[in-house]
Amino acid sequence: MRRNSQSEHDPGGTKERIQQVALELFVLHGYEKTSLREISDRLGITKAALYYHYASKQELLKSVTQPLIDEFETLVAGDPDPETLLSSYVDLLHRHQAVFQLVANDHACLAAAELVERSVKLRRDVVRRLAGPDPQPADYIRAAAAFGAISQGFMVARRVEPGADPARPDVEGAAQAAAGLPAPADYPEGAELAGILMDAARAVLRSGSG
């Protein structure tokens, strides 16, 4: 029987390790400011060894960002009902949090990964699906707001954009301690977070039914 698993072609999991380290550095420093030399040094391999697996930094970026878009496209193409679509989107964000953080904070990487058009189309298709049959302009607005409630709520809860955390004090370090200011909020996680996000999205969608 023929097998074509990644482990067969890459028994040491080198490509997966490269992707993990690259994603960490892209999130930390941004795509443009991260060099292939930094990635290879972190991995403890030569730059030539890195080029063996990925011909360019752009190709490496695509390999870590496209799975999120691919899964999202598959999800939307399955024609799910609004409840399933939104709950599956929450699960998707949890599974690809680092990638979501990267594209949310470094918009240039979407262009570099050639994912702008696909991303825009996905948002449009999601809003159309959430707006329901025979939608009016207000339905599109509510649908977009419901989708945004999950995306923006997830960003806050998981500190995808740390500097925008509304619970974060404006002073830090010694000044924070001296002022007796509270630590950053202990946001809900897991099922509790998913429930809050879904409740918010449902409330927006229901706002036009009365």
C-alpha angles and dihedrals in degrees: 000000000000116000125192104176121147090243090059093053094035105028093172093053089236095150091051092050090049090052093049094050093042091052092049091052094042090054093045100044106012128254097272094048095049116087129201087239090061091049094049092046092052089050093046093235133115122265087241089058089051091051089052089067101031124028094204144004088253091057089050091049091052091051092058099039104039097067089066092051092041093053092045092051091049090050094051093043089059089072095231123184115256094261093052092043093054097043091047089050090055089052090048092054091051092051094046101032096136092051091047089051091051097051093041094054101031108044091173090069091066089059092044090051090047090236101122097099093044091048093050092048091050093053090049093049092047092051091048091051093048093046091067131213120335093004124197122213090264090056091057090051092051091046092052090047092051091050090047091050089064096042096046094039090052091049091055097042095048094036091237087162102031095186091058095052104130091206093056114106117237091235126056144189118012093357090055092050093046091051091051091232119168123258118255113290119279096233122203118261139194118004093358092056092045090052093051092049093048093047090052093049093046091050091054093049092047092050091085098045096077 
